[in-house]
């Protein structure tokens, strides 16, 4: 820092946040005659949740079954079991009949996890050409003394930009507040607010376009692990997004005005680590030519039912309409569930592997070479013969696919990359900020389903608007209780707050990530989104707000005189 031509040393503050999923936590507990428990609920990871529930009740894990067909939103708040599941189980046992327990909205806020509030000091040093020589990202986060969880705000900083000298730390302060835990993109969602805000500050000091600064610091290999990236298209995401957004029309900070509105554009990079998690799936082909896919994987609203059926359909040549999906039941093969953006790639690969095994069995049953077998429209075609697939399976064929992390995870650095662009209008009289339009440009491997992937990105970008402008979970410092524990006073973006959004996917396949070449995208969509909005507010007003959310009271006294 001392030797650098240009430096930035800024502290950013983020508040506690709540997942605020639309469906509240609810569970129905049923005790069977053999002493086992079946719990119907909204849980993201049934396989591990069943183990947690068994431990809390003093049962063998084999005695607990969780069925979570649909989640209704979770964003991390339903990763582990919540109090209502245990309450329902105990009450059902005592009453000798099924019991349903539902949390009220205030109970959801108080009894499930929050995102930790943080204080982040970011230091950047660069030479006169804008090449980073040092990166420091030190995070202070709140925590409960009974838990070892922390908000890993600097996690994306490890691999996003180059810079030889690096310092990334996380320190905890024990507090008596609502329990902290994972919330969509734990780490990057708030860590990128600080890092990408500081990068915007550095670009301003250097007199370099913010996109150009990021491109100059786009490394070819992981700057800390010294291994190649499995795939990395940050520069392409920035360039293609800029062209689509009209970045070349951006003006100097505080100079573009339309009546009583100041207009600005902001950009931020996006990064989210890609994870492979151990998962299994069983695929069965029936004599009538239909198929069933079963796994303890869940659908949290990401489209798992659609995507996994689509994978099986394309490999087996069986129409999607003839495939039955069974998800979210721990009686089915274990899976990692929905979390960490690993769902589609991990469980999707398990389905892929099961279908590949079935393909081999069908080739053998038809007595053709597997390379010469075509499966299409419910028929097996080979050696100038066409046979309905159902006629080849006898009483039925089945296979179970299984995937777990391997050497590729160690030999490459795996992440999804992207860029967010935002245009905002800030009212010079009221200080009100309105997001006028947003664009996200993402490189996340092979996109398995463009519609569901786009939906995930739109949701993440909406999350970013809330992170930047509205969401603030307020604690009563006397008692530790929450002050605004409902959706009337914890302000997530409503329809009127969300502008026209555009999503662009950079064409990419990642051959190192998994056999289907896909990466997770559900959390990439929020990483950096709030920072793009915050940087747009600066470009509109010339005011740099480092304490989130950016509410009008933080702008009013610095806006131009009326």
mmCIF file of N, CA and C in Angstrom, residues 289 316-319 375-380 387-390:
data_model
loop_
_atom_site.group_PDB
_atom_site.id
_atom_site.type_symbol
_atom_site.label_atom_id
_atom_site.label_comp_id
_atom_site.label_asym_id
_atom_site.label_seq_id
_atom_site.Cartn_x
_atom_site.Cartn_y
_atom_site.Cartn_z
ATOM 1 N N UNK A 289 -42.756 -48.237 -21.625
ATOM 2 C CA UNK A 289 -41.934 -47.218 -22.259
ATOM 3 C C UNK A 289 -41.817 -45.925 -21.490
ATOM 4 N N UNK A 316 -32.285 -40.709 -22.836
ATOM 5 C CA UNK A 316 -33.016 -41.957 -23.066
ATOM 6 C C UNK A 316 -33.964 -41.897 -24.253
ATOM 7 N N UNK A 317 -34.181 -40.699 -24.796
ATOM 8 C CA UNK A 317 -35.087 -40.597 -25.932
ATOM 9 C C UNK A 317 -36.533 -40.833 -25.562
ATOM 10 N N UNK A 318 -36.868 -40.616 -24.309
ATOM 11 C CA UNK A 318 -38.243 -40.781 -23.837
ATOM 12 C C UNK A 318 -38.838 -39.392 -23.629
ATOM 13 N N UNK A 319 -39.990 -39.084 -24.203
ATOM 14 C CA UNK A 319 -40.569 -37.739 -24.045
ATOM 15 C C UNK A 319 -40.725 -37.354 -22.581
ATOM 16 N N UNK A 375 -31.469 -43.314 -29.396
ATOM 17 C CA UNK A 375 -32.709 -43.359 -28.619
ATOM 18 C C UNK A 375 -33.487 -42.095 -28.915
ATOM 19 N N UNK A 376 -34.679 -42.257 -29.490
ATOM 20 C CA UNK A 376 -35.444 -41.103 -29.948
ATOM 21 C C UNK A 376 -36.925 -41.425 -29.989
ATOM 22 N N UNK A 377 -37.723 -40.498 -29.456
ATOM 23 C CA UNK A 377 -39.190 -40.608 -29.517
ATOM 24 C C UNK A 377 -39.698 -41.941 -28.977
ATOM 25 N N UNK A 378 -39.050 -42.438 -27.934
ATOM 26 C CA UNK A 378 -39.503 -43.676 -27.304
ATOM 27 C C UNK A 378 -39.044 -44.929 -28.002
ATOM 28 N N UNK A 379 -38.160 -44.800 -28.997
ATOM 29 C CA UNK A 379 -37.690 -45.952 -29.754
ATOM 30 C C UNK A 379 -36.179 -46.076 -29.677
ATOM 31 N N UNK A 380 -35.698 -47.323 -29.758
ATOM 32 C CA UNK A 380 -34.280 -47.619 -29.862
ATOM 33 C C UNK A 380 -33.983 -47.965 -31.308
ATOM 34 N N UNK A 387 -36.975 -50.375 -32.440
ATOM 35 C CA UNK A 387 -37.750 -51.143 -31.472
ATOM 36 C C UNK A 387 -38.212 -50.217 -30.353
ATOM 37 N N UNK A 388 -39.518 -50.285 -29.976
ATOM 38 C CA UNK A 388 -39.950 -49.493 -28.819
ATOM 39 C C UNK A 388 -39.110 -49.826 -27.593
ATOM 40 N N UNK A 389 -38.663 -48.791 -26.891
ATOM 41 C CA UNK A 389 -37.785 -49.000 -25.735
ATOM 42 C C UNK A 389 -38.428 -49.921 -24.708
ATOM 43 N N UNK A 390 -39.730 -49.801 -24.518
ATOM 44 C CA UNK A 390 -40.415 -50.633 -23.531
ATOM 45 C C UNK A 390 -40.282 -52.115 -23.792
#
